[in-house]
Coordinates of C-alpha atoms and ligand atoms in Angstrom, one line a residue:
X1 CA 69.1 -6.1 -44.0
X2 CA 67.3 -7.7 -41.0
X3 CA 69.1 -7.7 -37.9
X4 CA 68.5 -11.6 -36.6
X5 CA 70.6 -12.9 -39.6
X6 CA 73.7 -11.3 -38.2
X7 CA 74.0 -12.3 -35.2
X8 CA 71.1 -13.2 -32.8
X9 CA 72.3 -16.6 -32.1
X10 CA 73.4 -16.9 -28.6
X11 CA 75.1 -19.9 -26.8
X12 CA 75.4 -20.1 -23.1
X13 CA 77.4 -22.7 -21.9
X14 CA 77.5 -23.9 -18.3
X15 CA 77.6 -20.9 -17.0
X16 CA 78.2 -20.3 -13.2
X17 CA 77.6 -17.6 -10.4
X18 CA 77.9 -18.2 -7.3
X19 CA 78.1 -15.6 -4.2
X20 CA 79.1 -16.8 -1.0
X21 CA 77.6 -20.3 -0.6
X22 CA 74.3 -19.7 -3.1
X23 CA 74.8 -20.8 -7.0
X24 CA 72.4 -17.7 -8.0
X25 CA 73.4 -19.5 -11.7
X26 CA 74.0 -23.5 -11.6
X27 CA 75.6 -24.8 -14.5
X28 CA 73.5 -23.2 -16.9
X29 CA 73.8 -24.7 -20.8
X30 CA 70.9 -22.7 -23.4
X31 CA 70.9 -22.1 -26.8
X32 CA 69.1 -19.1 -28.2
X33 CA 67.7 -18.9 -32.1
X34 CA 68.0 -15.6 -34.1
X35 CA 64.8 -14.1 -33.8
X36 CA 63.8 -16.0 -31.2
X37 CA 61.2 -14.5 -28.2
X38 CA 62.9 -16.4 -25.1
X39 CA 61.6 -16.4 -21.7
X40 CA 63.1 -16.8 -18.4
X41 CA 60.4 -17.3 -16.0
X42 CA 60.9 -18.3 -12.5
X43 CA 60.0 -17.6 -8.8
X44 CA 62.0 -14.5 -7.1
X45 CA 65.5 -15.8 -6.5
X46 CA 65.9 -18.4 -9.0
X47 CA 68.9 -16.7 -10.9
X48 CA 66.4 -14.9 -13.9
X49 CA 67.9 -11.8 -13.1
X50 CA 71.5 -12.6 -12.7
X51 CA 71.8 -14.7 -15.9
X52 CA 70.3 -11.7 -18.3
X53 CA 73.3 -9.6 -16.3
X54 CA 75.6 -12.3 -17.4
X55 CA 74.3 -12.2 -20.9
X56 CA 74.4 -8.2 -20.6
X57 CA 78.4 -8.4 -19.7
X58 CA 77.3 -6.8 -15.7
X59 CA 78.0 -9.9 -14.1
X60 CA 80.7 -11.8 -14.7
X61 CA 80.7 -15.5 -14.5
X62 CA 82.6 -18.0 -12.2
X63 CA 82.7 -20.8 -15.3
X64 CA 81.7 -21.0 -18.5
X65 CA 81.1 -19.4 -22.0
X66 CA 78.7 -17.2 -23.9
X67 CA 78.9 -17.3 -27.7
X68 CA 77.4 -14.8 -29.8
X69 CA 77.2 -16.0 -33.2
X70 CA 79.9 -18.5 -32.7
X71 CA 82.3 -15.9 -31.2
X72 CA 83.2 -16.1 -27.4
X73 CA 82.1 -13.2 -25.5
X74 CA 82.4 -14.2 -22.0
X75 CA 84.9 -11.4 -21.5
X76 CA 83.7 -8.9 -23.7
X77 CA 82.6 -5.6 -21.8
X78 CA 78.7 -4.6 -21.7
X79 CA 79.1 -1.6 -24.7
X80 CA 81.0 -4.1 -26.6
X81 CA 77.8 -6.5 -27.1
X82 CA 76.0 -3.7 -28.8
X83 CA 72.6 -5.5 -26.6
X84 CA 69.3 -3.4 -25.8
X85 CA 68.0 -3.2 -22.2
X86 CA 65.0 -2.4 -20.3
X87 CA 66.2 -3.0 -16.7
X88 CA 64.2 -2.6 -13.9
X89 CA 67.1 -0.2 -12.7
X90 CA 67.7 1.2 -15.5
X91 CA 65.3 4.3 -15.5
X92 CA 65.5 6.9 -18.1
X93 CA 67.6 9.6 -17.2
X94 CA 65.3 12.4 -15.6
X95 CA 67.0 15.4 -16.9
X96 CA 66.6 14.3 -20.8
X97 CA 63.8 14.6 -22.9
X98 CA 62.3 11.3 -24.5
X99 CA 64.2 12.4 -27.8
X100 CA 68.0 12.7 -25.9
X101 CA 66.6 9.3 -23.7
X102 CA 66.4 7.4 -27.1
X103 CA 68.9 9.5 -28.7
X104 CA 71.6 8.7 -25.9
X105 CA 72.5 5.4 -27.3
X106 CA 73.2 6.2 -30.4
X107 CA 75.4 9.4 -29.4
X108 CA 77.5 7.5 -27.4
X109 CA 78.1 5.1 -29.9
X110 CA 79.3 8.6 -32.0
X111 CA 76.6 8.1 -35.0
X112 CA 76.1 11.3 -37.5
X113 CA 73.6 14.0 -36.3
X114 CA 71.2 12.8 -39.4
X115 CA 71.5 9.3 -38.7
X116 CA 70.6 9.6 -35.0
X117 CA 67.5 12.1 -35.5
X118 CA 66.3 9.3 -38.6
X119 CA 66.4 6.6 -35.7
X120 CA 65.3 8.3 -33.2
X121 CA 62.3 9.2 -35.2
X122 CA 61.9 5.3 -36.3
X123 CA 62.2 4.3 -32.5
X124 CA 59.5 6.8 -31.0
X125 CA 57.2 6.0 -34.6
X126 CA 57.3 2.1 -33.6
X127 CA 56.3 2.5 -29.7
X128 CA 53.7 5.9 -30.6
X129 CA 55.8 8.0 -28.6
X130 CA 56.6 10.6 -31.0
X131 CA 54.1 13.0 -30.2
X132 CA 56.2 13.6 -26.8
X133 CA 59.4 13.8 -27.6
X134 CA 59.8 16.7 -25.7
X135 CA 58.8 15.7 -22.8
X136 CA 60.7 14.7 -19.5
X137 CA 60.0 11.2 -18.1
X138 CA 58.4 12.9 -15.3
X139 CA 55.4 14.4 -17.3
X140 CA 54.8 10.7 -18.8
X141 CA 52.2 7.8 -17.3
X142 CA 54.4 4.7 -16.0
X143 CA 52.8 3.2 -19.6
X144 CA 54.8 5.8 -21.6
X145 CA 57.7 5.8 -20.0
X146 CA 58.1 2.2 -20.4
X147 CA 57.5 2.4 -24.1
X148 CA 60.1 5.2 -24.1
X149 CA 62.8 2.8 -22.7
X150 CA 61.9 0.4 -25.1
X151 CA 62.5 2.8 -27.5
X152 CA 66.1 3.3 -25.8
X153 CA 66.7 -0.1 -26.2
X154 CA 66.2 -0.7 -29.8
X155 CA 67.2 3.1 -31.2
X156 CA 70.9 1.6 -32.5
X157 CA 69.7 -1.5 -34.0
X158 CA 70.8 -4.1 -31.4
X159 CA 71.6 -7.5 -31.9
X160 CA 69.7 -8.6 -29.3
X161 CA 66.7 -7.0 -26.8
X162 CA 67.6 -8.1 -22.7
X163 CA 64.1 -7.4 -20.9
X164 CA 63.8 -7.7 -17.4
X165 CA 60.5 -7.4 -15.9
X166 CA 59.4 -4.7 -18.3
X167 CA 56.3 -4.0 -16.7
X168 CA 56.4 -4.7 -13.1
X169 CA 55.1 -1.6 -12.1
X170 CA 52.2 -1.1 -14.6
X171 CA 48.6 -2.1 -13.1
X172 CA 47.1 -5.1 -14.8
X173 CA 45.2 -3.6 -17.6
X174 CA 48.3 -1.9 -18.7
X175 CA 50.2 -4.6 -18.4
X176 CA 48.4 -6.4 -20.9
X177 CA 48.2 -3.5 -23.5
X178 CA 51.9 -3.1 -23.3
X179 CA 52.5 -7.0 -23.5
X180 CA 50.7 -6.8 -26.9
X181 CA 53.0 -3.8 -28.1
X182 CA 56.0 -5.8 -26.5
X183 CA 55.0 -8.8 -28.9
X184 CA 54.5 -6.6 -32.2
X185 CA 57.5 -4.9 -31.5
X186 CA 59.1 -8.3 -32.0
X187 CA 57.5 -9.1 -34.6
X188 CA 57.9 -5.5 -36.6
X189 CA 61.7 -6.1 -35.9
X190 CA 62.7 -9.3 -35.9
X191 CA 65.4 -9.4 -33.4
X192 CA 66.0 -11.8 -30.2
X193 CA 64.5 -11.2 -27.2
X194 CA 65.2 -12.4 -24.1
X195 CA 62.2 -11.7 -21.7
X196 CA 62.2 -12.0 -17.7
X197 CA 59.2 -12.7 -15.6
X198 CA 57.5 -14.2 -13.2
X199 CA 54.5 -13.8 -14.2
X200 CA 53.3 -16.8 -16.1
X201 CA 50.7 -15.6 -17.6
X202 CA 52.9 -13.5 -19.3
X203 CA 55.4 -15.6 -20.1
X204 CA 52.3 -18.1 -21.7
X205 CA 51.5 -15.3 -23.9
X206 CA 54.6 -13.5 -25.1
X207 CA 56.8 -16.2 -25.4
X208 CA 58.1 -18.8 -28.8
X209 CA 59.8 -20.5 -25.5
X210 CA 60.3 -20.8 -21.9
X211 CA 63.1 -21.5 -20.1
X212 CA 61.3 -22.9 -16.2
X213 CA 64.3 -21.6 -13.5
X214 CA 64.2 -23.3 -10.0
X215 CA 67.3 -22.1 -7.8
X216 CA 69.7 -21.5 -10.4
X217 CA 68.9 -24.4 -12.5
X218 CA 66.9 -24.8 -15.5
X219 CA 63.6 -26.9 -14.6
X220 CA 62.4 -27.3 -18.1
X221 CA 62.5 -25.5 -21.6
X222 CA 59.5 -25.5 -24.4
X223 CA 57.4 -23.8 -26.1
X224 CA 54.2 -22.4 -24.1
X225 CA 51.8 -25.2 -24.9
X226 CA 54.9 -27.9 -24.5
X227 CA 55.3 -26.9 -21.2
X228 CA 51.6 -26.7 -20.2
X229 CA 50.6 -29.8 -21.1
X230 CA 53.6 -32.1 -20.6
X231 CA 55.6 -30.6 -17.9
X232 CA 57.7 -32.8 -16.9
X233 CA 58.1 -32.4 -13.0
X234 CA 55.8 -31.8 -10.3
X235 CA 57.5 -28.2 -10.1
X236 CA 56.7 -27.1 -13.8
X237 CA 53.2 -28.5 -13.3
X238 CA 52.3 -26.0 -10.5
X239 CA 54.3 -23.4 -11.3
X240 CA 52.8 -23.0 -15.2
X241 CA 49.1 -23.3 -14.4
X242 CA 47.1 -25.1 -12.0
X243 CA 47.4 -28.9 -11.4
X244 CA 45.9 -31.5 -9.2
X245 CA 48.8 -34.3 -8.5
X246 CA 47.3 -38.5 -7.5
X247 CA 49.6 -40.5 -6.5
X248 CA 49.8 -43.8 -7.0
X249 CA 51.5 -47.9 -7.5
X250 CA 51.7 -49.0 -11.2
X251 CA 49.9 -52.1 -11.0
X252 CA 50.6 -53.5 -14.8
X253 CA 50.8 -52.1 -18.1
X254 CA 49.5 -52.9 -21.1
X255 CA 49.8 -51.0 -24.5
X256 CA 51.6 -48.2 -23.3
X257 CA 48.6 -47.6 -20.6
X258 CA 49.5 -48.4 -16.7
X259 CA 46.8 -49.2 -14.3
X260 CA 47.9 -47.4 -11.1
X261 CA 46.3 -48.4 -7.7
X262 CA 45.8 -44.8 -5.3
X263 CA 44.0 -44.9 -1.9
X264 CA 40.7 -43.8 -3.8
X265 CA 40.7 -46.3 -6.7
X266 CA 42.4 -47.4 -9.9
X267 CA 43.1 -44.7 -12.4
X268 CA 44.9 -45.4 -16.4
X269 CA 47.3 -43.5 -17.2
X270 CA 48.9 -43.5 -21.1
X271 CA 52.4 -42.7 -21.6
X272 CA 55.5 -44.2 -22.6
X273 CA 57.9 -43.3 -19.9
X274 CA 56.3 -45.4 -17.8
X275 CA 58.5 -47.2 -14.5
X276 CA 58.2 -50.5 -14.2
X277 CA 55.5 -52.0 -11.9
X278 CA 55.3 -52.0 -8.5
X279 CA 57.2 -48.5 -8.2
X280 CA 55.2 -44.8 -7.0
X281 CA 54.2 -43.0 -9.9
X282 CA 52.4 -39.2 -9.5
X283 CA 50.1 -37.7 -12.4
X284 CA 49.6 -34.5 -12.8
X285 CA 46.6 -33.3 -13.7
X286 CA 44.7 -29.9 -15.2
X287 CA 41.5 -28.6 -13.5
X288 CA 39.8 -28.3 -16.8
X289 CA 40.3 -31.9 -17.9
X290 CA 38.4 -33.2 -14.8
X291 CA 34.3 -33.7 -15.6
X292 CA 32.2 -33.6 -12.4
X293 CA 29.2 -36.1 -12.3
X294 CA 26.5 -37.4 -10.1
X295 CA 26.9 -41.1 -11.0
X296 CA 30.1 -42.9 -12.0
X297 CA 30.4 -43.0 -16.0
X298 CA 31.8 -45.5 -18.6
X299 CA 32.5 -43.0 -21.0
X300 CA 35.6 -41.6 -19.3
X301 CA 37.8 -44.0 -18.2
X302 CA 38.9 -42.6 -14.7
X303 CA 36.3 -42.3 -12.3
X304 CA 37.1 -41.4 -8.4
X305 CA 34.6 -40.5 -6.0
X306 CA 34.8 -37.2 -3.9
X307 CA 32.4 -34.7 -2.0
X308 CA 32.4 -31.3 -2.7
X309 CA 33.9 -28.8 -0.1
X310 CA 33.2 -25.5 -1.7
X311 CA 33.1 -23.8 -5.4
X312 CA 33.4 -20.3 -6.7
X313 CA 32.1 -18.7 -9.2
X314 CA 34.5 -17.4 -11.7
X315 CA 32.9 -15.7 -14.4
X316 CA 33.2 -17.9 -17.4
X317 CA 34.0 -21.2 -15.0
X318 CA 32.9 -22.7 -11.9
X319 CA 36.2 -23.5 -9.7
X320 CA 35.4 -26.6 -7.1
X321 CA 37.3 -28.6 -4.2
X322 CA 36.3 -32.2 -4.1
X323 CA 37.9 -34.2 -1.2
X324 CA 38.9 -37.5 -2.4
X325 CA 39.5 -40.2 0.0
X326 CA 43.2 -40.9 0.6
X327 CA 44.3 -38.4 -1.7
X328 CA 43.4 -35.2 -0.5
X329 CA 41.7 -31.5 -2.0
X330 CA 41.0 -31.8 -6.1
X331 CA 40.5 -29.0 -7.9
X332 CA 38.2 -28.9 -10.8
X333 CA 37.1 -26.3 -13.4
X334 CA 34.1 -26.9 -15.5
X335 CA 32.1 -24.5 -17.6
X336 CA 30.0 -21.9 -15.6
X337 CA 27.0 -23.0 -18.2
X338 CA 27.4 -26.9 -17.2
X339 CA 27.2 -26.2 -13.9
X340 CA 24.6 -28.8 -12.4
X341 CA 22.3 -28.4 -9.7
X342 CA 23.6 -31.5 -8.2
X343 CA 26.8 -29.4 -7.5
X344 CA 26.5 -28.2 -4.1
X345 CA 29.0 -28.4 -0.7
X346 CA 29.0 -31.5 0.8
X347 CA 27.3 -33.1 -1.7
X348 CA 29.4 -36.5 -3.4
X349 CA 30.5 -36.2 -7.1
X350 CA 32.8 -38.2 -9.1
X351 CA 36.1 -37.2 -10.8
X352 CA 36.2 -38.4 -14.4
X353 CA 38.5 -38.3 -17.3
X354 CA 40.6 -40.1 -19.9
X355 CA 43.8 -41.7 -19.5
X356 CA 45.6 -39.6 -21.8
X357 CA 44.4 -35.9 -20.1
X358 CA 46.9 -36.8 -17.1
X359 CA 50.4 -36.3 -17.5
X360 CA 53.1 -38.1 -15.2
X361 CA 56.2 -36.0 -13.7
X362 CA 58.8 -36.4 -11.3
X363 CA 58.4 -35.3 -8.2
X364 CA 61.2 -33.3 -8.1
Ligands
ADP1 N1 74.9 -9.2 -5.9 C1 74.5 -10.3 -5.2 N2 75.1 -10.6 -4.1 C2 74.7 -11.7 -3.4 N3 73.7 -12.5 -3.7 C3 73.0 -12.2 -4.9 C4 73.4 -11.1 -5.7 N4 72.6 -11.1 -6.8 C5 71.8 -12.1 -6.6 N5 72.0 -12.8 -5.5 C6 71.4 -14.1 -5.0 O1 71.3 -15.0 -6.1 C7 70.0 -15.6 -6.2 C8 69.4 -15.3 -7.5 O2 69.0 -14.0 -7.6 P1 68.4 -13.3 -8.9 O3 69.2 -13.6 -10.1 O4 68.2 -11.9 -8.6 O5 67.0 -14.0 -9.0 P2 65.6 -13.6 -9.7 O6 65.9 -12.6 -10.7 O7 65.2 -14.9 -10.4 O8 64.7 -13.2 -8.7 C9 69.3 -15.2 -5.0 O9 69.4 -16.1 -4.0 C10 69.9 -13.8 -4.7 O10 69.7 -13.5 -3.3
MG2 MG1 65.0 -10.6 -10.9

């Protein structure tokens, strides 16, 4: 038996918290699939934290419901869920040995002697950790402790994994290792995750989807490449990734493509959603879609002219700020092995790409 077809599927239902005047949680409505990897990511403050308390039964909540497999359990205590955690403030107890940390679970849930040493042993086998089982959290790296408390969190077979910013206090390369084991882990056991950061990168990379939090609300939910390349506001554009953001007046539109007048030029812009002419319109736009040239092309569609205020050298890519008249700092990205020697500060250059690399948002 695989634990997501029991009962992984998790409804929340506009769900509310406020303290004193701030809605840490504003009318929140989600719905999670069994199995699914789910990702709340959002600047510090936005309500990540105190929505995965709701969901944990630590918080309770001013309105609203959370179904677990179509039963209600708003009011059901936090031991009653049967959920794992790995809480930032939820360090393993000190005094234990990683075997009693992992075993701890699943003694106070009163499970035989053989069944707890059988899981304990699956637990520490899945995160590589069974080679120091007896020793205390203070004689691990930051690394293994981490993958200890994972192994606290999934020991009794939960019905769903709770992850709150797992890995804030491992240094970068670590991070990244433990990100990977993170993902197999949820792959090996097939249960639903829900995963908080704010680290995008992360979230890009872990993640079936993303639920985009902006103070207490959600922003925007997809899947990682949904969100990148059509956010939908000006706030998921620069939150997930870079963007560039020209603003403009539709002009006309014809065939689904509007012709948008900015202070530096006309640019076209496909998409359906269109207004209708004559109103403000903002396109967002990714750094890596814009092509630098010396002379104005026909091949891509949009051409602006700018001058080049600095660049950086980044490896792989060549980062550049090109003032464009009217509209202000543009960044491009191009590849480090395109770089031109026409590319220098203070030199003019010209912006180009297609109608459909842009994307238009709110600008909300
Ligand atoms: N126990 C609390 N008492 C008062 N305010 C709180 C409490 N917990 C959270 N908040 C407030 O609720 C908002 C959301 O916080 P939080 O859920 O911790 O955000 P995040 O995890 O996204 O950083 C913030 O404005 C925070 O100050
Ligand atoms: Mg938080």
């Amino acid at each position: 038996m695989t634990m997501h077809d029991t009962q992984g599927d998790l409804s929340i239902e506009n769900l509310l918290k406020q303290y004193g005047n701030v809605r840490a949680v504003d009318d929140v409505s989600l719905h999670i699939r069994p199995g699914e990897f789910l990702t709340l990511l959002g600047p510090s403050g936005s309500g990540k934290t105190t929505l995965l308390m709701m969901i944990a039964g630590f918080v309770a909540a001013d309105a609203g419901r959370i179904g677990l497999g179509g039963r209600d359990i708003t009011h059901l205590a936090p031991e009653q869920r049967n959920f794992g955690m790995v809480f930032q403030g939820y360090a393993l107890f000190p005094h234990l040995s990683v075997r009693e940390n992992v075993a701890f679970p699943l003694k106070i849930r009163r499970r035989p002697k053989s069944e707890v040493e059988a899981a304990v042993k699956t637990a520490l086998d899945r995160v590589q950790m069974a080679h120091l089982a007896d020793r205390l959290p203070r004689q691990l790296s930051g690394g293994q402790q981490q993958r200890v408390a994972l192994a606290r969190a999934m020991s009794f077979q939960p019905n769903l994994l709770l992850l709150d910013e797992p890995l804030g206090a491992l240094d970068r390369k670590l991070r990244v290792d433990v990100q990977m084991e993170i993902k197999k882990l949820h792959q090996d056991l097939g249960t639903t995750f829900i995963y908080v950061t704010h680290d995008q990168e992360e979230a890009l990379s872990m993640s079936d989807r993303i639920v985009i939090f902006r103070q207490g609300r959600i922003a925007q939910i997809g899947t990682p490449s949904e969100l990148y390349n059509r956010p939908q506001s000006r706030f998921v554009a620069a939150f997930l990734g870079e963007s560039d953001f020209i603003a403009g007046t539709v002009q006309s539109i014809d065939g689904g493509i509007a012709r948008i007048a900015t202070p530096a030029g006309e640019i076209l812009q496909n998409g359906t959603k269109h207004p209708s002419i004559g109103s403000n319109i903002t396109v967002a736009l990714r750094p890596e879609k814009i092509a630098l040239l010396a002379e104005p092309t026909a091949d891509r569609r949009n051409c602006l002219p700018g001058r080049i205020v600095a660049w950086r050298y980044l490896g792989g890519h060549l980062c550049f700020e090109i003032a464009v008249e009217g509209i202000g700092p543009i960044r491009a990205e191009i590849a480090a092995a395109e770089g031109q020697t026409f590319l220098q500060e203070g030199k003019q250059a010209w912006l180009a790409w297609q109608p459909q690399d842009g994307v238009t948002v709110t600008e909300e």
